[in-house]
PDB file of C-alpha atoms in Angstrom:
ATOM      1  CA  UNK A   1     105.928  60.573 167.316  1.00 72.00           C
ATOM      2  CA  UNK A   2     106.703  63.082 164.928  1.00 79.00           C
ATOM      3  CA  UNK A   3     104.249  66.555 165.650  1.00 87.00           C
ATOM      4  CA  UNK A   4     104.353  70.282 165.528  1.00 93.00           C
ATOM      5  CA  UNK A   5     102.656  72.643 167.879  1.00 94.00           C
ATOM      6  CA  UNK A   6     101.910  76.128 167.210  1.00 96.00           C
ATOM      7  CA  UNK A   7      99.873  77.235 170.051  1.00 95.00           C
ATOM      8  CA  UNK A   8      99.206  80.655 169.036  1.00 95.00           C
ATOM      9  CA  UNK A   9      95.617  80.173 166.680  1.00 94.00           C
ATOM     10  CA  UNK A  10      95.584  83.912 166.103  1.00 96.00           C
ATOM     11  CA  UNK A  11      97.187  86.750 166.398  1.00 97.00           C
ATOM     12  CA  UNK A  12      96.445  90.705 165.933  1.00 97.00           C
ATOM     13  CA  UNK A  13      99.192  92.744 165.789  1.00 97.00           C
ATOM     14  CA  UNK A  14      99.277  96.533 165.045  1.00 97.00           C
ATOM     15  CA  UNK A  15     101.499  97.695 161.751  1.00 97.00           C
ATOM     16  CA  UNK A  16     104.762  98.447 162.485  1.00 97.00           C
ATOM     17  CA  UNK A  17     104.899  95.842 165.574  1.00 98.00           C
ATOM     18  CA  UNK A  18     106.901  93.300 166.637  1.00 98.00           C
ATOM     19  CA  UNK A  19     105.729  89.807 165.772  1.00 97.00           C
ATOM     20  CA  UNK A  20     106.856  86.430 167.072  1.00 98.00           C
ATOM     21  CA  UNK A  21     105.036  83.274 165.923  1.00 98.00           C
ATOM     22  CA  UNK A  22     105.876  80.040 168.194  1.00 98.00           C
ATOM     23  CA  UNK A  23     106.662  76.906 166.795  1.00 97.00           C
ATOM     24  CA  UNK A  24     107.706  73.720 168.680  1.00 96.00           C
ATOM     25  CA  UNK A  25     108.022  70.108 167.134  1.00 94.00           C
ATOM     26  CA  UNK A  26     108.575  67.069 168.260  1.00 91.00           C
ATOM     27  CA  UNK A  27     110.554  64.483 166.274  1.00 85.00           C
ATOM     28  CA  UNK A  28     113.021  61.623 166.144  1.00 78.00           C
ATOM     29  CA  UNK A  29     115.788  62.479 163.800  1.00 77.00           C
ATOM     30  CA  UNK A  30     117.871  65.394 162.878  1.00 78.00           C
ATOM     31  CA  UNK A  31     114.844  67.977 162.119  1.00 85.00           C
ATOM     32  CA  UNK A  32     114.641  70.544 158.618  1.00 89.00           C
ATOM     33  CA  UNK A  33     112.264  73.230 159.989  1.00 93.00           C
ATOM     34  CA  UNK A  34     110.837  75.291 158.151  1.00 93.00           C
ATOM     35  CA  UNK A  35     107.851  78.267 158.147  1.00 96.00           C
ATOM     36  CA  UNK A  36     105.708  78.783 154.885  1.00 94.00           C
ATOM     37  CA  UNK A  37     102.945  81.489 154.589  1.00 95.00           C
ATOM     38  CA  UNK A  38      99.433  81.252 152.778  1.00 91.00           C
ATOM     39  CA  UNK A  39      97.535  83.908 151.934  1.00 87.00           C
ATOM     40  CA  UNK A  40      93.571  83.436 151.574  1.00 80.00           C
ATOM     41  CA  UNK A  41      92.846  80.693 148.767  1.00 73.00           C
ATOM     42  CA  UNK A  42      96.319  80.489 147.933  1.00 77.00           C
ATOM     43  CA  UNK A  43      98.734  77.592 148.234  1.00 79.00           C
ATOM     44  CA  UNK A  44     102.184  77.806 150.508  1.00 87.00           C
ATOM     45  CA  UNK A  45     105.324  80.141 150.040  1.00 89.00           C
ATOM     46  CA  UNK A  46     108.420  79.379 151.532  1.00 90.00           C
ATOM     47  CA  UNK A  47     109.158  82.004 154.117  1.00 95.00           C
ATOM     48  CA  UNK A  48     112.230  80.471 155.440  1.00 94.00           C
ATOM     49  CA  UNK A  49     114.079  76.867 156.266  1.00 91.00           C
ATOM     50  CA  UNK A  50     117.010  75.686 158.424  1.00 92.00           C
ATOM     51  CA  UNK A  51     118.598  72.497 157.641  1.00 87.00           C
ATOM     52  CA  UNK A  52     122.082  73.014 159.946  1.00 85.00           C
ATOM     53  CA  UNK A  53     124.576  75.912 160.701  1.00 87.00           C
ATOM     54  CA  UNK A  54     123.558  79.042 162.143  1.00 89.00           C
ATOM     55  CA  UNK A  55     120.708  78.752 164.194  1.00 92.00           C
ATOM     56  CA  UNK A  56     119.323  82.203 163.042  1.00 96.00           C
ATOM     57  CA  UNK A  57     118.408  81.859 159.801  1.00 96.00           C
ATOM     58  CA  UNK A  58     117.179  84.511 157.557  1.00 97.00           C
ATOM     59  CA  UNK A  59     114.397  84.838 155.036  1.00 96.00           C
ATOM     60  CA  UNK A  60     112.103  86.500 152.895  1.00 95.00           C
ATOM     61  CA  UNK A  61     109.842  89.977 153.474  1.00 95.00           C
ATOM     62  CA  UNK A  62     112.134  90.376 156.482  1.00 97.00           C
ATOM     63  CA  UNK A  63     111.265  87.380 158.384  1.00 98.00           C
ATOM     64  CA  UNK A  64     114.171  85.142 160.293  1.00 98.00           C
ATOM     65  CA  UNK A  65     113.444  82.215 162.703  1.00 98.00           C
ATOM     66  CA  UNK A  66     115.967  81.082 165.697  1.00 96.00           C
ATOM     67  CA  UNK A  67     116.164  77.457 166.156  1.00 95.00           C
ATOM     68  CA  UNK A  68     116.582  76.436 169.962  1.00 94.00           C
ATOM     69  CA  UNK A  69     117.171  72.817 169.733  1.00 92.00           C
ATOM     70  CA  UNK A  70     117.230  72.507 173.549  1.00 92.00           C
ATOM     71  CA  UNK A  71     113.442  73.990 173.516  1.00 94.00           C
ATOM     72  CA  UNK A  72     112.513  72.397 170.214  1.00 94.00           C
ATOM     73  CA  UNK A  73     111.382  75.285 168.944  1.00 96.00           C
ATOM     74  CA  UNK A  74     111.682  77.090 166.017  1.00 97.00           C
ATOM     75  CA  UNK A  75     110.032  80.635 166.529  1.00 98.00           C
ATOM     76  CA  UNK A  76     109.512  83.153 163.345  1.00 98.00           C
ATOM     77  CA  UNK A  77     110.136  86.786 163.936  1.00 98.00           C
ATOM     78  CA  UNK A  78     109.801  89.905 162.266  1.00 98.00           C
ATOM     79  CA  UNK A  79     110.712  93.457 163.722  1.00 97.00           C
ATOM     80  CA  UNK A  80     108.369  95.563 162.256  1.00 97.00           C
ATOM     81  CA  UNK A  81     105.033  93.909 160.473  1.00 98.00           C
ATOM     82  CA  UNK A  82     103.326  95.420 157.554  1.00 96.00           C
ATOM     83  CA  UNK A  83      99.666  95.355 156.248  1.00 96.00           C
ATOM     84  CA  UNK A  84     100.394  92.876 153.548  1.00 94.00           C
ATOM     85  CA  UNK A  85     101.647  89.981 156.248  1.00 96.00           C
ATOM     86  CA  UNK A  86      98.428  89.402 157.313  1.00 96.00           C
ATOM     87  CA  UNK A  87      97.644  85.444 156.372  1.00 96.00           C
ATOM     88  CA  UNK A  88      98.530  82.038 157.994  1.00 94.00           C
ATOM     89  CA  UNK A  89     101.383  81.031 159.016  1.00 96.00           C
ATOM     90  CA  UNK A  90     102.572  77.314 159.108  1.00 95.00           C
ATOM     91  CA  UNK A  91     105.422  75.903 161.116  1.00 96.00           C
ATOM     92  CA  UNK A  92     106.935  72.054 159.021  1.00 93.00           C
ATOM     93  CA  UNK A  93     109.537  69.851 160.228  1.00 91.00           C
ATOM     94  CA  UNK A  94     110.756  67.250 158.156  1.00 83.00           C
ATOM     95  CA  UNK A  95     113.718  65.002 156.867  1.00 71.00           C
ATOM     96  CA  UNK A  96     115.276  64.218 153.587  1.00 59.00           C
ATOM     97  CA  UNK A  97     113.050  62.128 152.538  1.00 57.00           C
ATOM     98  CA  UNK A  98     110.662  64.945 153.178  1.00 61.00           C
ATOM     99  CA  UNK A  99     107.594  63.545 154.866  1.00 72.00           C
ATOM    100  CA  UNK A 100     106.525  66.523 155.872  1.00 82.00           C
ATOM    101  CA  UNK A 101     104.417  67.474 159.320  1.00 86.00           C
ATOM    102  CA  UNK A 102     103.093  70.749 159.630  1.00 91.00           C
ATOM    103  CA  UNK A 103     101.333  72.492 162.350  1.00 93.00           C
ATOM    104  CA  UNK A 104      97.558  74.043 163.050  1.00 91.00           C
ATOM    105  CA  UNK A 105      98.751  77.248 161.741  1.00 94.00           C
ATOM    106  CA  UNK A 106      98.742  80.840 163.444  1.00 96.00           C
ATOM    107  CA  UNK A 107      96.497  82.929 161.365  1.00 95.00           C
ATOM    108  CA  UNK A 108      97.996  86.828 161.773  1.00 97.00           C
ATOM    109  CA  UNK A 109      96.061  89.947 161.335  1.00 97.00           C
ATOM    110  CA  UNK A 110      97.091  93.399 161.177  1.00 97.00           C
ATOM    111  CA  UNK A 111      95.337  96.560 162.634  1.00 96.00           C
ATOM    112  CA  UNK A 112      96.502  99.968 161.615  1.00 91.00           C
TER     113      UNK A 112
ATOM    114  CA  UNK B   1     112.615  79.264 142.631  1.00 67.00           C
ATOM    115  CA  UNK B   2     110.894  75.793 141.096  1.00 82.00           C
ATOM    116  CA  UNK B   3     107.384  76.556 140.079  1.00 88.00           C
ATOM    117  CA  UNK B   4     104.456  73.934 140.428  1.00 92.00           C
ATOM    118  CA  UNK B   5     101.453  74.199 139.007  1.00 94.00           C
ATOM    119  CA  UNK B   6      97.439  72.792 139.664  1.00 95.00           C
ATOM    120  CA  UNK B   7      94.960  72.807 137.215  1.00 96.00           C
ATOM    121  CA  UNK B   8      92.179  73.594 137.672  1.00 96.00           C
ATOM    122  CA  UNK B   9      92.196  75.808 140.284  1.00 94.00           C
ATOM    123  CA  UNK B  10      88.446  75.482 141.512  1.00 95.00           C
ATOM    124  CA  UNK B  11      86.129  73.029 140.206  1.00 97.00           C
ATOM    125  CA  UNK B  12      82.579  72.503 141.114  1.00 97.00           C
ATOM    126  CA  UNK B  13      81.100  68.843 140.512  1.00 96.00           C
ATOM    127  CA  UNK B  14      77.885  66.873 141.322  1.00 96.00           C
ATOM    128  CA  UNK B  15      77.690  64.097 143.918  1.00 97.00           C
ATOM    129  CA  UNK B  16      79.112  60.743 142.465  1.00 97.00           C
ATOM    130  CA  UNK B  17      80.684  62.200 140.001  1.00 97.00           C
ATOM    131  CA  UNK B  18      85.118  61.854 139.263  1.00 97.00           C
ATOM    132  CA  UNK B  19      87.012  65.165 139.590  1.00 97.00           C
ATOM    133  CA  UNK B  20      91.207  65.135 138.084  1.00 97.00           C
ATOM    134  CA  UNK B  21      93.352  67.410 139.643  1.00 97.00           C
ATOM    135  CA  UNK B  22      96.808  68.468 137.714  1.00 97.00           C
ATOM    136  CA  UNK B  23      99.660  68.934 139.352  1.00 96.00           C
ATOM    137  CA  UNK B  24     103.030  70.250 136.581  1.00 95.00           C
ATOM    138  CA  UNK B  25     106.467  70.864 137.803  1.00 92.00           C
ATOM    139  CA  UNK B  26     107.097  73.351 135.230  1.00 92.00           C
ATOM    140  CA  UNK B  27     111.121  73.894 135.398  1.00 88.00           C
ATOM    141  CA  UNK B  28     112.237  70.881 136.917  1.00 89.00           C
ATOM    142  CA  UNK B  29     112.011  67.273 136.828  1.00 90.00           C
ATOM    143  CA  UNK B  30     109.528  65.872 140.081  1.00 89.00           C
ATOM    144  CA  UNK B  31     110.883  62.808 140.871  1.00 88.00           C
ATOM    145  CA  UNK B  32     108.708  62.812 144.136  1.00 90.00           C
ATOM    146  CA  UNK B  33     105.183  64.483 144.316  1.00 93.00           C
ATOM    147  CA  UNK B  34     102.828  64.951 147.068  1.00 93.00           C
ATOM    148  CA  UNK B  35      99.255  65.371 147.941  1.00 95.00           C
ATOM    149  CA  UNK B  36      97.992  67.386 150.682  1.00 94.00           C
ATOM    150  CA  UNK B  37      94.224  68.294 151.732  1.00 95.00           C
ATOM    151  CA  UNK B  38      93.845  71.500 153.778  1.00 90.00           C
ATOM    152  CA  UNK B  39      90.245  71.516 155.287  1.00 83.00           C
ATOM    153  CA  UNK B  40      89.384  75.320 156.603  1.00 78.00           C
ATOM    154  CA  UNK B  41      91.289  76.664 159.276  1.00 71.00           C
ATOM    155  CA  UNK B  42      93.308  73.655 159.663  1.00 76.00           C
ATOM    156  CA  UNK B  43      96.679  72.124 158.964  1.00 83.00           C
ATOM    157  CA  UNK B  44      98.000  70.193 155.616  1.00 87.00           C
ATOM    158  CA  UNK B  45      97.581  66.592 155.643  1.00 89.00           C
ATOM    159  CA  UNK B  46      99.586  64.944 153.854  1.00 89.00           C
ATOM    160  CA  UNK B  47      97.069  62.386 152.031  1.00 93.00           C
ATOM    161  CA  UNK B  48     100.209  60.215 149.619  1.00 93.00           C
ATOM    162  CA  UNK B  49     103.507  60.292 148.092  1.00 91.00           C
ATOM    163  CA  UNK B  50     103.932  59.632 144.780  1.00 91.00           C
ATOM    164  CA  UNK B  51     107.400  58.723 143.130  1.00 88.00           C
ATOM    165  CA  UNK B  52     107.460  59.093 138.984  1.00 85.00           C
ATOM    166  CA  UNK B  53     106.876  55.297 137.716  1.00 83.00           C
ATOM    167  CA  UNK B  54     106.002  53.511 140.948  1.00 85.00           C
ATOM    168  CA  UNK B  55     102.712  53.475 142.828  1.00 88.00           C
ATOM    169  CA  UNK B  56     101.921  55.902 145.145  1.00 92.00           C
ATOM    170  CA  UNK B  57     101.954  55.428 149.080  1.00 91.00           C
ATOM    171  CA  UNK B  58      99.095  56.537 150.808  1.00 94.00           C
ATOM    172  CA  UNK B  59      98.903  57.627 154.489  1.00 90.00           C
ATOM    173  CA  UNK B  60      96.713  55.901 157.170  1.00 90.00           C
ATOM    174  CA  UNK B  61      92.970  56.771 156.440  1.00 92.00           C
ATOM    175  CA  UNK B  62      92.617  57.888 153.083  1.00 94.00           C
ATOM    176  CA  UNK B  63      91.219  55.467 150.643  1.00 94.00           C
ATOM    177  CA  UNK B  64      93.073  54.560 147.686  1.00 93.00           C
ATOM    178  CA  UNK B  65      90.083  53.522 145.738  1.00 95.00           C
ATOM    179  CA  UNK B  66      88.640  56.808 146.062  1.00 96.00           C
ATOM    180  CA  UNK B  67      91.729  59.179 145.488  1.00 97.00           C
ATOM    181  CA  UNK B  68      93.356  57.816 142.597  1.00 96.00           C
ATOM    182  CA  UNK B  69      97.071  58.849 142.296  1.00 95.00           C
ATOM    183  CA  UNK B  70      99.115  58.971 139.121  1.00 91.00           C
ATOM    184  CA  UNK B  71     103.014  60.048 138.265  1.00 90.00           C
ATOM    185  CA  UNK B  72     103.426  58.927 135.011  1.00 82.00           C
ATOM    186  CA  UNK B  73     106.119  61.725 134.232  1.00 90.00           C
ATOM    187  CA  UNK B  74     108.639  63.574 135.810  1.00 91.00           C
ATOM    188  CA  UNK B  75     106.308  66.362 135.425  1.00 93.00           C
ATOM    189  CA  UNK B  76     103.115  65.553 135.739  1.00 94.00           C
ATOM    190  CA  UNK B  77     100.905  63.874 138.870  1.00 95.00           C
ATOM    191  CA  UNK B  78      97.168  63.357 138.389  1.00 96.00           C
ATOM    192  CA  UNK B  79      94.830  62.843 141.757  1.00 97.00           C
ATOM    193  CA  UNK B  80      91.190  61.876 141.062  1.00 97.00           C
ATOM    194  CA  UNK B  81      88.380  61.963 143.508  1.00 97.00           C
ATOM    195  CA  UNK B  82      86.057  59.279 142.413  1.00 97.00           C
ATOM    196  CA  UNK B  83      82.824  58.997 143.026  1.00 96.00           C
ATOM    197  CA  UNK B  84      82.539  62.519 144.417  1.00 96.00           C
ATOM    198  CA  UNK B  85      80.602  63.439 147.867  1.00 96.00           C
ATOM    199  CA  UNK B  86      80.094  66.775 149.849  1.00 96.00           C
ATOM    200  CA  UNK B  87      82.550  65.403 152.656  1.00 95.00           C
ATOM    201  CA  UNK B  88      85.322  65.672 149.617  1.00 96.00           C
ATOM    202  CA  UNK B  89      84.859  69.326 149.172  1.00 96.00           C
ATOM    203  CA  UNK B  90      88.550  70.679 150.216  1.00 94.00           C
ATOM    204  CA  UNK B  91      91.494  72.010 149.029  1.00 93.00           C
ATOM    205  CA  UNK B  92      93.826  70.270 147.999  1.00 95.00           C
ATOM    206  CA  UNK B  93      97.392  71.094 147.102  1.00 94.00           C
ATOM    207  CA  UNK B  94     100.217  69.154 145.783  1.00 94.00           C
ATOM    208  CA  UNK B  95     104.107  69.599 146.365  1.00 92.00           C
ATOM    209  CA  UNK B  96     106.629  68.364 144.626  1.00 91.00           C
ATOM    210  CA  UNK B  97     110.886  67.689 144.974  1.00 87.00           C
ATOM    211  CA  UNK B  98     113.706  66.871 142.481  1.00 83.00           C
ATOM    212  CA  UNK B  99     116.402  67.586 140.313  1.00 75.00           C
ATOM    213  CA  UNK B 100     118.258  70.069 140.320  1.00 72.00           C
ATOM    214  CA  UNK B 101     116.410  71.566 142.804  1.00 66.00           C
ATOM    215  CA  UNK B 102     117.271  68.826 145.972  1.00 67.00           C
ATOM    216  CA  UNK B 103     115.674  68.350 148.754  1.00 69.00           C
ATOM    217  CA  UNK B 104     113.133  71.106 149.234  1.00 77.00           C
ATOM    218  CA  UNK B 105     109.447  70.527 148.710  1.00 83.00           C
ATOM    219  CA  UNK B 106     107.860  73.372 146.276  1.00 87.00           C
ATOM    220  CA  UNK B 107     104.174  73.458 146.540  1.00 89.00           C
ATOM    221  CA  UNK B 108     101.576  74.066 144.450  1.00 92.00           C
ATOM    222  CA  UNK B 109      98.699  77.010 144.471  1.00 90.00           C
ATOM    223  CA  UNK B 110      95.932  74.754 145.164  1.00 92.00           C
ATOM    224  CA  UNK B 111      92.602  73.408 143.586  1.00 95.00           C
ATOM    225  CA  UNK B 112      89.721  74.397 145.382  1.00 94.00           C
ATOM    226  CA  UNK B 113      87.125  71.229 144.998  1.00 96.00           C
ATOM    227  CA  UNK B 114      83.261  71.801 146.072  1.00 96.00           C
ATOM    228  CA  UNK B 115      81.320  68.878 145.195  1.00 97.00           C
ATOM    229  CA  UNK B 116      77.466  69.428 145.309  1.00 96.00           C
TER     230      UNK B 116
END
């Protein structure tokens, strides 16, 4: 059965940290993965995607997720967070006919 | 990148009631659409697919009757709740894929529905 786990519900981080959002899926076929963000009230922005290639893939407001086929995970990562990151993040896998399955979410605030 | 569009973006309603939610590709042509309902502090579930000209395909669990899908253009899908009740009140967001812009979904801002 096609699923995605993120097991992290929340997550404080202080500004300037390192952040690292966990992602694992389960499905059947060749997986797209991707990781949107959704600020409060707002709908979903594309953070990043990987379809094939490079594992590390790289995306907007400094963000860039590893794929690990062998752990079926798909982690997002950012070096240094800012303020304005703070909001959920959702983890989707999905095919070309894009029936999408997304995760819980991991919903991220930032402390000074 | 491809911008999509919901109308309204909050509506408040009385029980029993019908509520239509927009959803506009606005620079491309949405040969597939999608509705999602987000309930709070949970994931998108995908409620039905809609491809322009055919009817839509609803997941396990959601009523057709009640959330009445249209995709009568390449740029426009319609989703009514009919017959409105409190448990409806969510947000719900719509996605949509294409031409040119392939295989990647582009979602929607989201209609916030509270139904008295």
């Amino acid at each position: 059965a096609q699923s995605v786990t993120q097991p992290d519900i929340h997550i404080t981080v202080s500004e300037g940290a390192s952040l690292e959002l966990r992602c694992n899926y389960s499905y059947g076929a060749t997986p797209y993965l991707f990781w949107y963000v959704q600020s409060p009230g707002q709908g979903l922005q594309l953070l990043l995607k990987y379809f094939s290639g490079d594992t590390l893939v790289q995306g907007i407001k400094g963000f860039e997720a590893e794929f690990k086929r062998s752990q079926s995970s798909f982690n997002l990562r950012k070096p240094s967070v800012h303020w304005s990151d703070a909001a959920e993040y959702f983890c989707a896998v999905g095919s070309n006919s894009n029936q999408f399955y997304f995760g819980t979410g991991t919903s991220l605030t930032v402390i000074p | 990148g491809a911008v999509v569009s919901q109308h309204p973006s909050r509506v408040i309603c009385k029980s029993g009631t019908s509520v239509k939610i927009e959803c506009r590709s606005l620079d491309f042509q949405a040969t597939t659409m999608f509705w999602y309902r987000q309930f709070p502090k949970k994931s998108l579930m995908l409620m039905a697919t809609s491809n322009e000209g055919s009817k839509a395909t609803y997941e396990q669990g959601v009523e057709k009757d009640k959330f009445l899908i249209n995709h009568a253009s390449l740029t426009l899908s319609t989703l009514t709740v009919t017959s409105a009740h409190p448990e409806d009140s969510s947000f719900y967001i719509c996605s949509a894929r294409g031409q040119p812009v392939g295989d990647e979904q582009f979602f929607g801002p989201g209609t916030r529905l509270t139904v008295l």
